[in-house]
mmCIF file with all atom_site columns, N, CA and C in Angstrom:
data_model
loop_
_atom_site.group_PDB
_atom_site.id
_atom_site.type_symbol
_atom_site.label_atom_id
_atom_site.label_alt_id
_atom_site.label_comp_id
_atom_site.label_asym_id
_atom_site.label_entity_id
_atom_site.label_seq_id
_atom_site.pdbx_PDB_ins_code
_atom_site.Cartn_x
_atom_site.Cartn_y
_atom_site.Cartn_z
_atom_site.occupancy
_atom_site.B_iso_or_equiv
_atom_site.pdbx_formal_charge
_atom_site.auth_seq_id
_atom_site.auth_comp_id
_atom_site.auth_asym_id
_atom_site.auth_atom_id
_atom_site.pdbx_PDB_model_num
ATOM 1   N N  . MET A 1 1  ? -3.374  14.586  13.207  1.00 66.00 ? 1  MET A N  1
ATOM 2   C CA . MET A 1 1  ? -2.663  13.559  12.486  1.00 66.00 ? 1  MET A CA 1
ATOM 3   C C  . MET A 1 1  ? -1.225  14.005  12.271  1.00 66.00 ? 1  MET A C  1
ATOM 4   N N  . GLY A 1 2  ? -0.343  13.025  12.260  1.00 83.00 ? 2  GLY A N  1
ATOM 5   C CA . GLY A 1 2  ? 1.066   13.329  12.081  1.00 83.00 ? 2  GLY A CA 1
ATOM 6   C C  . GLY A 1 2  ? 1.707   12.387  11.088  1.00 83.00 ? 2  GLY A C  1
ATOM 7   N N  . ARG A 1 3  ? 2.950   12.077  11.375  1.00 94.00 ? 3  ARG A N  1
ATOM 8   C CA . ARG A 1 3  ? 3.678   11.168  10.481  1.00 94.00 ? 3  ARG A CA 1
ATOM 9   C C  . ARG A 1 3  ? 3.087   9.769   10.558  1.00 94.00 ? 3  ARG A C  1
ATOM 10  N N  . TYR A 1 4  ? 3.222   9.066   9.446   1.00 98.00 ? 4  TYR A N  1
ATOM 11  C CA . TYR A 1 4  ? 2.715   7.701   9.390   1.00 98.00 ? 4  TYR A CA 1
ATOM 12  C C  . TYR A 1 4  ? 3.566   6.865   8.443   1.00 98.00 ? 4  TYR A C  1
ATOM 13  N N  . LYS A 1 5  ? 3.406   5.572   8.582   1.00 98.00 ? 5  LYS A N  1
ATOM 14  C CA . LYS A 1 5  ? 4.143   4.605   7.767   1.00 98.00 ? 5  LYS A CA 1
ATOM 15  C C  . LYS A 1 5  ? 3.123   3.686   7.099   1.00 98.00 ? 5  LYS A C  1
ATOM 16  N N  . VAL A 1 6  ? 3.439   3.237   5.890   1.00 98.00 ? 6  VAL A N  1
ATOM 17  C CA . VAL A 1 6  ? 2.567   2.312   5.169   1.00 98.00 ? 6  VAL A CA 1
ATOM 18  C C  . VAL A 1 6  ? 3.207   0.926   5.187   1.00 98.00 ? 6  VAL A C  1
ATOM 19  N N  . GLU A 1 7  ? 2.421   -0.077  5.557   1.00 98.00 ? 7  GLU A N  1
ATOM 20  C CA . GLU A 1 7  ? 2.901   -1.456  5.574   1.00 98.00 ? 7  GLU A CA 1
ATOM 21  C C  . GLU A 1 7  ? 1.963   -2.345  4.765   1.00 98.00 ? 7  GLU A C  1
ATOM 22  N N  . VAL A 1 8  ? 2.543   -3.356  4.108   1.00 97.00 ? 8  VAL A N  1
ATOM 23  C CA . VAL A 1 8  ? 1.772   -4.335  3.344   1.00 97.00 ? 8  VAL A CA 1
ATOM 24  C C  . VAL A 1 8  ? 2.179   -5.730  3.810   1.00 97.00 ? 8  VAL A C  1
ATOM 25  N N  . ASP A 1 9  ? 1.201   -6.563  4.117   1.00 96.00 ? 9  ASP A N  1
ATOM 26  C CA . ASP A 1 9  ? 1.463   -7.957  4.477   1.00 96.00 ? 9  ASP A CA 1
ATOM 27  C C  . ASP A 1 9  ? 1.620   -8.749  3.175   1.00 96.00 ? 9  ASP A C  1
ATOM 28  N N  . LEU A 1 10 ? 2.854   -9.007  2.792   1.00 90.00 ? 10 LEU A N  1
ATOM 29  C CA . LEU A 1 10 ? 3.125   -9.668  1.516   1.00 90.00 ? 10 LEU A CA 1
ATOM 30  C C  . LEU A 1 10 ? 2.692   -11.129 1.486   1.00 90.00 ? 10 LEU A C  1
ATOM 31  N N  . LEU A 1 11 ? 2.496   -11.734 2.644   1.00 91.00 ? 11 LEU A N  1
ATOM 32  C CA . LEU A 1 11 ? 2.004   -13.116 2.669   1.00 91.00 ? 11 LEU A CA 1
ATOM 33  C C  . LEU A 1 11 ? 0.545   -13.188 2.230   1.00 91.00 ? 11 LEU A C  1
ATOM 34  N N  . LEU A 1 12 ? -0.206  -12.122 2.492   1.00 94.00 ? 12 LEU A N  1
ATOM 35  C CA . LEU A 1 12 ? -1.620  -12.089 2.122   1.00 94.00 ? 12 LEU A CA 1
ATOM 36  C C  . LEU A 1 12 ? -1.884  -11.406 0.787   1.00 94.00 ? 12 LEU A C  1
ATOM 37  N N  . CYS A 1 13 ? -0.953  -10.574 0.345   1.00 93.00 ? 13 CYS A N  1
ATOM 38  C CA . CYS A 1 13 ? -1.139  -9.806  -0.889  1.00 93.00 ? 13 CYS A CA 1
ATOM 39  C C  . CYS A 1 13 ? -1.224  -10.741 -2.091  1.00 93.00 ? 13 CYS A C  1
ATOM 40  N N  . GLN A 1 14 ? -2.231  -10.504 -2.931  1.00 92.00 ? 14 GLN A N  1
ATOM 41  C CA . GLN A 1 14 ? -2.387  -11.291 -4.156  1.00 92.00 ? 14 GLN A CA 1
ATOM 42  C C  . GLN A 1 14 ? -2.153  -10.448 -5.403  1.00 92.00 ? 14 GLN A C  1
ATOM 43  N N  . GLY A 1 15 ? -1.695  -9.221  -5.214  1.00 92.00 ? 15 GLY A N  1
ATOM 44  C CA . GLY A 1 15 ? -1.312  -8.383  -6.345  1.00 92.00 ? 15 GLY A CA 1
ATOM 45  C C  . GLY A 1 15 ? -2.454  -7.912  -7.220  1.00 92.00 ? 15 GLY A C  1
ATOM 46  N N  . HIS A 1 16 ? -3.635  -7.704  -6.642  1.00 94.00 ? 16 HIS A N  1
ATOM 47  C CA . HIS A 1 16 ? -4.774  -7.228  -7.430  1.00 94.00 ? 16 HIS A CA 1
ATOM 48  C C  . HIS A 1 16 ? -4.525  -5.841  -8.023  1.00 94.00 ? 16 HIS A C  1
ATOM 49  N N  . GLY A 1 17 ? -3.739  -5.024  -7.332  1.00 94.00 ? 17 GLY A N  1
ATOM 50  C CA . GLY A 1 17 ? -3.369  -3.717  -7.858  1.00 94.00 ? 17 GLY A CA 1
ATOM 51  C C  . GLY A 1 17 ? -4.345  -2.594  -7.599  1.00 94.00 ? 17 GLY A C  1
ATOM 52  N N  . VAL A 1 18 ? -5.352  -2.839  -6.786  1.00 97.00 ? 18 VAL A N  1
ATOM 53  C CA . VAL A 1 18 ? -6.309  -1.776  -6.471  1.00 97.00 ? 18 VAL A CA 1
ATOM 54  C C  . VAL A 1 18 ? -5.590  -0.598  -5.818  1.00 97.00 ? 18 VAL A C  1
ATOM 55  N N  . CYS A 1 19 ? -4.623  -0.883  -4.980  1.00 97.00 ? 19 CYS A N  1
ATOM 56  C CA . CYS A 1 19 ? -3.881  0.180   -4.294  1.00 97.00 ? 19 CYS A CA 1
ATOM 57  C C  . CYS A 1 19 ? -3.120  1.063   -5.280  1.00 97.00 ? 19 CYS A C  1
ATOM 58  N N  . THR A 1 20 ? -2.605  0.461   -6.343  1.00 97.00 ? 20 THR A N  1
ATOM 59  C CA . THR A 1 20 ? -1.869  1.256   -7.331  1.00 97.00 ? 20 THR A CA 1
ATOM 60  C C  . THR A 1 20 ? -2.806  2.169   -8.106  1.00 97.00 ? 20 THR A C  1
ATOM 61  N N  . GLU A 1 21 ? -4.047  1.758   -8.258  1.00 97.00 ? 21 GLU A N  1
ATOM 62  C CA . GLU A 1 21 ? -5.036  2.619   -8.902  1.00 97.00 ? 21 GLU A CA 1
ATOM 63  C C  . GLU A 1 21 ? -5.414  3.782   -7.992  1.00 97.00 ? 21 GLU A C  1
ATOM 64  N N  . GLU A 1 22 ? -5.492  3.519   -6.696  1.00 98.00 ? 22 GLU A N  1
ATOM 65  C CA . GLU A 1 22 ? -5.873  4.557   -5.739  1.00 98.00 ? 22 GLU A CA 1
ATOM 66  C C  . GLU A 1 22 ? -4.732  5.523   -5.448  1.00 98.00 ? 22 GLU A C  1
ATOM 67  N N  . CYS A 1 23 ? -3.505  5.006   -5.374  1.00 98.00 ? 23 CYS A N  1
ATOM 68  C CA . CYS A 1 23 ? -2.371  5.852   -4.976  1.00 98.00 ? 23 CYS A CA 1
ATOM 69  C C  . CYS A 1 23 ? -1.073  5.374   -5.636  1.00 98.00 ? 23 CYS A C  1
ATOM 70  N N  . PRO A 1 24 ? -0.899  5.654   -6.919  1.00 98.00 ? 24 PRO A N  1
ATOM 71  C CA . PRO A 1 24 ? 0.288   5.173   -7.634  1.00 98.00 ? 24 PRO A CA 1
ATOM 72  C C  . PRO A 1 24 ? 1.603   5.801   -7.167  1.00 98.00 ? 24 PRO A C  1
ATOM 73  N N  . LYS A 1 25 ? 1.546   6.897   -6.437  1.00 98.00 ? 25 LYS A N  1
ATOM 74  C CA . LYS A 1 25 ? 2.778   7.497   -5.919  1.00 98.00 ? 25 LYS A CA 1
ATOM 75  C C  . LYS A 1 25 ? 3.361   6.674   -4.778  1.00 98.00 ? 25 LYS A C  1
ATOM 76  N N  . VAL A 1 26 ? 2.533   5.851   -4.144  1.00 98.00 ? 26 VAL A N  1
ATOM 77  C CA . VAL A 1 26 ? 2.973   5.078   -2.980  1.00 98.00 ? 26 VAL A CA 1
ATOM 78  C C  . VAL A 1 26 ? 3.115   3.589   -3.295  1.00 98.00 ? 26 VAL A C  1
ATOM 79  N N  . PHE A 1 27 ? 2.283   3.054   -4.180  1.00 98.00 ? 27 PHE A N  1
ATOM 80  C CA . PHE A 1 27 ? 2.255   1.613   -4.438  1.00 98.00 ? 27 PHE A CA 1
ATOM 81  C C  . PHE A 1 27 ? 2.546   1.283   -5.900  1.00 98.00 ? 27 PHE A C  1
ATOM 82  N N  . GLU A 1 28 ? 3.165   0.114   -6.117  1.00 96.00 ? 28 GLU A N  1
ATOM 83  C CA . GLU A 1 28 ? 3.303   -0.437  -7.459  1.00 96.00 ? 28 GLU A CA 1
ATOM 84  C C  . GLU A 1 28 ? 3.249   -1.952  -7.362  1.00 96.00 ? 28 GLU A C  1
ATOM 85  N N  . VAL A 1 29 ? 2.796   -2.587  -8.426  1.00 93.00 ? 29 VAL A N  1
ATOM 86  C CA . VAL A 1 29 ? 2.742   -4.050  -8.480  1.00 93.00 ? 29 VAL A CA 1
ATOM 87  C C  . VAL A 1 29 ? 3.989   -4.534  -9.203  1.00 93.00 ? 29 VAL A C  1
ATOM 88  N N  . VAL A 1 30 ? 4.660   -5.510  -8.592  1.00 91.00 ? 30 VAL A N  1
ATOM 89  C CA . VAL A 1 30 ? 5.872   -6.078  -9.177  1.00 91.00 ? 30 VAL A CA 1
ATOM 90  C C  . VAL A 1 30 ? 5.776   -7.602  -9.143  1.00 91.00 ? 30 VAL A C  1
ATOM 91  N N  . ASP A 1 31 ? 6.502   -8.244  -10.035 1.00 82.00 ? 31 ASP A N  1
ATOM 92  C CA . ASP A 1 31 ? 6.615   -9.703  -9.990  1.00 82.00 ? 31 ASP A CA 1
ATOM 93  C C  . ASP A 1 31 ? 7.724   -10.059 -9.012  1.00 82.00 ? 31 ASP A C  1
ATOM 94  N N  . VAL A 1 32 ? 7.496   -11.082 -8.237  1.00 72.00 ? 32 VAL A N  1
ATOM 95  C CA . VAL A 1 32 ? 8.505   -11.545 -7.284  1.00 72.00 ? 32 VAL A CA 1
ATOM 96  C C  . VAL A 1 32 ? 9.002   -12.917 -7.709  1.00 72.00 ? 32 VAL A C  1
ATOM 97  N N  . GLU A 1 33 ? 9.922   -13.463 -6.945  1.00 74.00 ? 33 GLU A N  1
ATOM 98  C CA . GLU A 1 33 ? 10.566  -14.734 -7.280  1.00 74.00 ? 33 GLU A CA 1
ATOM 99  C C  . GLU A 1 33 ? 9.576   -15.860 -7.550  1.00 74.00 ? 33 GLU A C  1
ATOM 100 N N  . THR A 1 34 ? 8.415   -15.803 -6.929  1.00 72.00 ? 34 THR A N  1
ATOM 101 C CA . THR A 1 34 ? 7.428   -16.869 -7.098  1.00 72.00 ? 34 THR A CA 1
ATOM 102 C C  . THR A 1 34 ? 6.719   -16.797 -8.441  1.00 72.00 ? 34 THR A C  1
ATOM 103 N N  . GLY A 1 35 ? 6.888   -15.674 -9.148  1.00 78.00 ? 35 GLY A N  1
ATOM 104 C CA . GLY A 1 35 ? 6.205   -15.503 -10.420 1.00 78.00 ? 35 GLY A CA 1
ATOM 105 C C  . GLY A 1 35 ? 4.832   -14.880 -10.292 1.00 78.00 ? 35 GLY A C  1
ATOM 106 N N  . TYR A 1 36 ? 4.419   -14.604 -9.069  1.00 83.00 ? 36 TYR A N  1
ATOM 107 C CA . TYR A 1 36 ? 3.120   -13.986 -8.831  1.00 83.00 ? 36 TYR A CA 1
ATOM 108 C C  . TYR A 1 36 ? 3.312   -12.512 -8.496  1.00 83.00 ? 36 TYR A C  1
ATOM 109 N N  . PRO A 1 37 ? 2.391   -11.660 -8.904  1.00 90.00 ? 37 PRO A N  1
ATOM 110 C CA . PRO A 1 37 ? 2.528   -10.238 -8.600  1.00 90.00 ? 37 PRO A CA 1
ATOM 111 C C  . PRO A 1 37 ? 2.292   -9.956  -7.119  1.00 90.00 ? 37 PRO A C  1
ATOM 112 N N  . LYS A 1 38 ? 3.007   -8.981  -6.616  1.00 90.00 ? 38 LYS A N  1
ATOM 113 C CA . LYS A 1 38 ? 2.849   -8.488  -5.245  1.00 90.00 ? 38 LYS A CA 1
ATOM 114 C C  . LYS A 1 38 ? 2.952   -6.972  -5.295  1.00 90.00 ? 38 LYS A C  1
ATOM 115 N N  . VAL A 1 39 ? 2.477   -6.341  -4.265  1.00 93.00 ? 39 VAL A N  1
ATOM 116 C CA . VAL A 1 39 ? 2.568   -4.889  -4.177  1.00 93.00 ? 39 VAL A CA 1
ATOM 117 C C  . VAL A 1 39 ? 3.866   -4.505  -3.496  1.00 93.00 ? 39 VAL A C  1
ATOM 118 N N  . ARG A 1 40 ? 4.497   -3.475  -4.010  1.00 93.00 ? 40 ARG A N  1
ATOM 119 C CA . ARG A 1 40 ? 5.684   -2.901  -3.381  1.00 93.00 ? 40 ARG A CA 1
ATOM 120 C C  . ARG A 1 40 ? 5.331   -1.487  -2.950  1.00 93.00 ? 40 ARG A C  1
ATOM 121 N N  . VAL A 1 41 ? 5.751   -1.147  -1.741  1.00 97.00 ? 41 VAL A N  1
ATOM 122 C CA . VAL A 1 41 ? 5.553   0.211   -1.243  1.00 97.00 ? 41 VAL A CA 1
ATOM 123 C C  . VAL A 1 41 ? 6.720   1.053   -1.738  1.00 97.00 ? 41 VAL A C  1
ATOM 124 N N  . LYS A 1 42 ? 6.437   2.015   -2.594  1.00 97.00 ? 42 LYS A N  1
ATOM 125 C CA . LYS A 1 42 ? 7.479   2.883   -3.151  1.00 97.00 ? 42 LYS A CA 1
ATOM 126 C C  . LYS A 1 42 ? 7.850   3.990   -2.174  1.00 97.00 ? 42 LYS A C  1
ATOM 127 N N  . GLU A 1 43 ? 6.882   4.416   -1.392  1.00 97.00 ? 43 GLU A N  1
ATOM 128 C CA . GLU A 1 43 ? 7.087   5.518   -0.447  1.00 97.00 ? 43 GLU A CA 1
ATOM 129 C C  . GLU A 1 43 ? 6.577   5.061   0.913   1.00 97.00 ? 43 GLU A C  1
ATOM 130 N N  . GLU A 1 44 ? 7.492   4.557   1.744   1.00 97.00 ? 44 GLU A N  1
ATOM 131 C CA . GLU A 1 44 ? 7.106   3.977   3.034   1.00 97.00 ? 44 GLU A CA 1
ATOM 132 C C  . GLU A 1 44 ? 6.568   5.020   4.011   1.00 97.00 ? 44 GLU A C  1
ATOM 133 N N  . PHE A 1 45 ? 7.064   6.252   3.899   1.00 98.00 ? 45 PHE A N  1
ATOM 134 C CA . PHE A 1 45 ? 6.635   7.349   4.766   1.00 98.00 ? 45 PHE A CA 1
ATOM 135 C C  . PHE A 1 45 ? 6.078   8.480   3.896   1.00 98.00 ? 45 PHE A C  1
ATOM 136 N N  . PRO A 1 46 ? 4.869   8.308   3.346   1.00 98.00 ? 46 PRO A N  1
ATOM 137 C CA . PRO A 1 46 ? 4.337   9.300   2.414   1.00 98.00 ? 46 PRO A CA 1
ATOM 138 C C  . PRO A 1 46 ? 3.999   10.624  3.091   1.00 98.00 ? 46 PRO A C  1
ATOM 139 N N  . ASP A 1 47 ? 3.916   11.633  2.268   1.00 96.00 ? 47 ASP A N  1
ATOM 140 C CA . ASP A 1 47 ? 3.534   12.960  2.716   1.00 96.00 ? 47 ASP A CA 1
ATOM 141 C C  . ASP A 1 47 ? 2.085   12.943  3.213   1.00 96.00 ? 47 ASP A C  1
ATOM 142 N N  . GLU A 1 48 ? 1.804   13.808  4.154   1.00 96.00 ? 48 GLU A N  1
ATOM 143 C CA . GLU A 1 48 ? 0.452   13.911  4.713   1.00 96.00 ? 48 GLU A CA 1
ATOM 144 C C  . GLU A 1 48 ? -0.583  14.199  3.619   1.00 96.00 ? 48 GLU A C  1
ATOM 145 N N  . ALA A 1 49 ? -0.184  14.897  2.578   1.00 96.00 ? 49 ALA A N  1
ATOM 146 C CA . ALA A 1 49 ? -1.104  15.231  1.484   1.00 96.00 ? 49 ALA A CA 1
ATOM 147 C C  . ALA A 1 49 ? -1.627  13.983  0.772   1.00 96.00 ? 49 ALA A C  1
ATOM 148 N N  . LEU A 1 50 ? -0.923  12.871  0.892   1.00 97.00 ? 50 LEU A N  1
ATOM 149 C CA . LEU A 1 50 ? -1.340  11.620  0.247   1.00 97.00 ? 50 LEU A CA 1
ATOM 150 C C  . LEU A 1 50 ? -2.167  10.719  1.157   1.00 97.00 ? 50 LEU A C  1
ATOM 151 N N  . ARG A 1 51 ? -2.360  11.137  2.401   1.00 97.00 ? 51 ARG A N  1
ATOM 152 C CA . ARG A 1 51 ? -3.018  10.269  3.383   1.00 97.00 ? 51 ARG A CA 1
ATOM 153 C C  . ARG A 1 51 ? -4.391  9.777   2.912   1.00 97.00 ? 51 ARG A C  1
ATOM 154 N N  . SER A 1 52 ? -5.201  10.645  2.353   1.00 98.00 ? 52 SER A N  1
ATOM 155 C CA . SER A 1 52 ? -6.547  10.214  1.948   1.00 98.00 ? 52 SER A CA 1
ATOM 156 C C  . SER A 1 52 ? -6.480  9.172   0.831   1.00 98.00 ? 52 SER A C  1
ATOM 157 N N  . LYS A 1 53 ? -5.525  9.308   -0.077  1.00 98.00 ? 53 LYS A N  1
ATOM 158 C CA . LYS A 1 53 ? -5.357  8.314   -1.142  1.00 98.00 ? 53 LYS A CA 1
ATOM 159 C C  . LYS A 1 53 ? -4.844  6.992   -0.578  1.00 98.00 ? 53 LYS A C  1
ATOM 160 N N  . VAL A 1 54 ? -3.918  7.068   0.380   1.00 98.00 ? 54 VAL A N  1
ATOM 161 C CA . VAL A 1 54 ? -3.418  5.852   1.027   1.00 98.00 ? 54 VAL A CA 1
ATOM 162 C C  . VAL A 1 54 ? -4.559  5.174   1.785   1.00 98.00 ? 54 VAL A C  1
ATOM 163 N N  . GLN A 1 55 ? -5.380  5.967   2.468   1.00 98.00 ? 55 GLN A N  1
ATOM 164 C CA . GLN A 1 55 ? -6.521  5.404   3.197   1.00 98.00 ? 55 GLN A CA 1
ATOM 165 C C  . GLN A 1 55 ? -7.493  4.727   2.237   1.00 98.00 ? 55 GLN A C  1
ATOM 166 N N  . ASP A 1 56 ? -7.690  5.306   1.059   1.00 98.00 ? 56 ASP A N  1
ATOM 167 C CA . ASP A 1 56 ? -8.529  4.652   0.049   1.00 98.00 ? 56 ASP A CA 1
ATOM 168 C C  . ASP A 1 56 ? -7.942  3.298   -0.341  1.00 98.00 ? 56 ASP A C  1
ATOM 169 N N  . ALA A 1 57 ? -6.626  3.235   -0.502  1.00 98.00 ? 57 ALA A N  1
ATOM 170 C CA . ALA A 1 57 ? -5.968  1.967   -0.832  1.00 98.00 ? 57 ALA A CA 1
ATOM 171 C C  . ALA A 1 57 ? -6.192  0.940   0.276   1.00 98.00 ? 57 ALA A C  1
ATOM 172 N N  . VAL A 1 58 ? -6.093  1.379   1.522   1.00 98.00 ? 58 VAL A N  1
ATOM 173 C CA . VAL A 1 58 ? -6.353  0.496   2.666   1.00 98.00 ? 58 VAL A CA 1
ATOM 174 C C  . VAL A 1 58 ? -7.796  -0.008  2.610   1.00 98.00 ? 58 VAL A C  1
ATOM 175 N N  . ASP A 1 59 ? -8.725  0.913   2.407   1.00 99.00 ? 59 ASP A N  1
ATOM 176 C CA . ASP A 1 59 ? -10.151 0.576   2.429   1.00 99.00 ? 59 ASP A CA 1
ATOM 177 C C  . ASP A 1 59 ? -10.563 -0.355  1.297   1.00 99.00 ? 59 ASP A C  1
ATOM 178 N N  . TYR A 1 60 ? -9.970  -0.182  0.120   1.00 98.00 ? 60 TYR A N  1
ATOM 179 C CA . TYR A 1 60 ? -10.409 -0.930  -1.055  1.00 98.00 ? 60 TYR A CA 1
ATOM 180 C C  . TYR A 1 60 ? -9.589  -2.182  -1.352  1.00 98.00 ? 60 TYR A C  1
ATOM 181 N N  . CYS A 1 61 ? -8.531  -2.432  -0.595  1.00 98.00 ? 61 CYS A N  1
ATOM 182 C CA . CYS A 1 61 ? -7.726  -3.635  -0.811  1.00 98.00 ? 61 CYS A CA 1
ATOM 183 C C  . CYS A 1 61 ? -8.601  -4.873  -0.578  1.00 98.00 ? 61 CYS A C  1
ATOM 184 N N  . PRO A 1 62 ? -8.764  -5.734  -1.585  1.00 97.00 ? 62 PRO A N  1
ATOM 185 C CA . PRO A 1 62 ? -9.656  -6.886  -1.429  1.00 97.00 ? 62 PRO A CA 1
ATOM 186 C C  . PRO A 1 62 ? -9.196  -7.893  -0.377  1.00 97.00 ? 62 PRO A C  1
ATOM 187 N N  . ASN A 1 63 ? -7.904  -7.938  -0.096  1.00 96.00 ? 63 ASN A N  1
ATOM 188 C CA . ASN A 1 63 ? -7.399  -8.886  0.894   1.00 96.00 ? 63 ASN A CA 1
ATOM 189 C C  . ASN A 1 63 ? -7.047  -8.235  2.224   1.00 96.00 ? 63 ASN A C  1
ATOM 190 N N  . ARG A 1 64 ? -7.287  -6.927  2.331   1.00 97.00 ? 64 ARG A N  1
ATOM 191 C CA . ARG A 1 64 ? -7.018  -6.188  3.580   1.00 97.00 ? 64 ARG A CA 1
ATOM 192 C C  . ARG A 1 64 ? -5.568  -6.366  4.034   1.00 97.00 ? 64 ARG A C  1
ATOM 193 N N  . THR A 1 65 ? -4.641  -6.188  3.110   1.00 97.00 ? 65 THR A N  1
ATOM 194 C CA . THR A 1 65 ? -3.231  -6.415  3.425   1.00 97.00 ? 65 THR A CA 1
ATOM 195 C C  . THR A 1 65 ? -2.468  -5.145  3.763   1.00 97.00 ? 65 THR A C  1
ATOM 196 N N  . ILE A 1 66 ? -3.089  -3.987  3.565   1.00 98.00 ? 66 ILE A N  1
ATOM 197 C CA . ILE A 1 66 ? -2.394  -2.708  3.752   1.00 98.00 ? 66 ILE A CA 1
ATOM 198 C C  . ILE A 1 66 ? -2.846  -2.076  5.056   1.00 98.00 ? 66 ILE A C  1
ATOM 199 N N  . LYS A 1 67 ? -1.884  -1.475  5.761   1.00 98.00 ? 67 LYS A N  1
ATOM 200 C CA . LYS A 1 67 ? -2.268  -0.733  6.960   1.00 98.00 ? 67 LYS A CA 1
ATOM 201 C C  . LYS A 1 67 ? -1.426  0.527   7.091   1.00 98.00 ? 67 LYS A C  1
ATOM 202 N N  . ILE A 1 68 ? -1.999  1.483   7.796   1.00 98.00 ? 68 ILE A N  1
ATOM 203 C CA . ILE A 1 68 ? -1.322  2.728   8.138   1.00 98.00 ? 68 ILE A CA 1
ATOM 204 C C  . ILE A 1 68 ? -0.910  2.620   9.596   1.00 98.00 ? 68 ILE A C  1
ATOM 205 N N  . VAL A 1 69 ? 0.362   2.871   9.869   1.00 98.00 ? 69 VAL A N  1
ATOM 206 C CA . VAL A 1 69 ? 0.883   2.855   11.232  1.00 98.00 ? 69 VAL A CA 1
ATOM 207 C C  . VAL A 1 69 ? 1.208   4.293   11.612  1.00 98.00 ? 69 VAL A C  1
ATOM 208 N N  . GLU A 1 70 ? 0.526   4.798   12.628  1.00 97.00 ? 70 GLU A N  1
ATOM 209 C CA . GLU A 1 70 ? 0.765   6.167   13.099  1.00 97.00 ? 70 GLU A CA 1
ATOM 210 C C  . GLU A 1 70 ? 2.084   6.210   13.860  1.00 97.00 ? 70 GLU A C  1
ATOM 211 N N  . LEU A 1 71 ? 2.910   7.207   13.570  1.00 95.00 ? 71 LEU A N  1
ATOM 212 C CA . LEU A 1 71 ? 4.221   7.319   14.212  1.00 95.00 ? 71 LEU A CA 1
ATOM 213 C C  . LEU A 1 71 ? 4.264   8.399   15.279  1.00 95.00 ? 71 LEU A C  1
ATOM 214 N N  . ASP A 1 72 ? 3.374   9.363   15.201  1.00 78.00 ? 72 ASP A N  1
ATOM 215 C CA . ASP A 1 72 ? 3.365   10.455  16.195  1.00 78.00 ? 72 ASP A CA 1
ATOM 216 C C  . ASP A 1 72 ? 2.145   10.379  17.057  1.00 78.00 ? 72 ASP A C  1
#
C-alpha cells in the first residue's frame, strides 16, 4: 500500500456523520449553503497510519459516498 486520496460524493452525502465518528482527523460535518449537513474532508491525503480508520469510514458510511483512491 502507498499514498492514497480520500474522496466524498457530496451529491449523495446526507451528513449522517458516521465517518467523523470513525476518523475525526480526516472528516468533519459542516452546514452548506442548502442548510443541510455535509461531510468535509479535512485531510485529503491522510497518513498511512490512518488508513484503517478511513477504511472504517468507507465501510460504515450509510450512503456509500466515501472512497479511497490509490495514488501509487
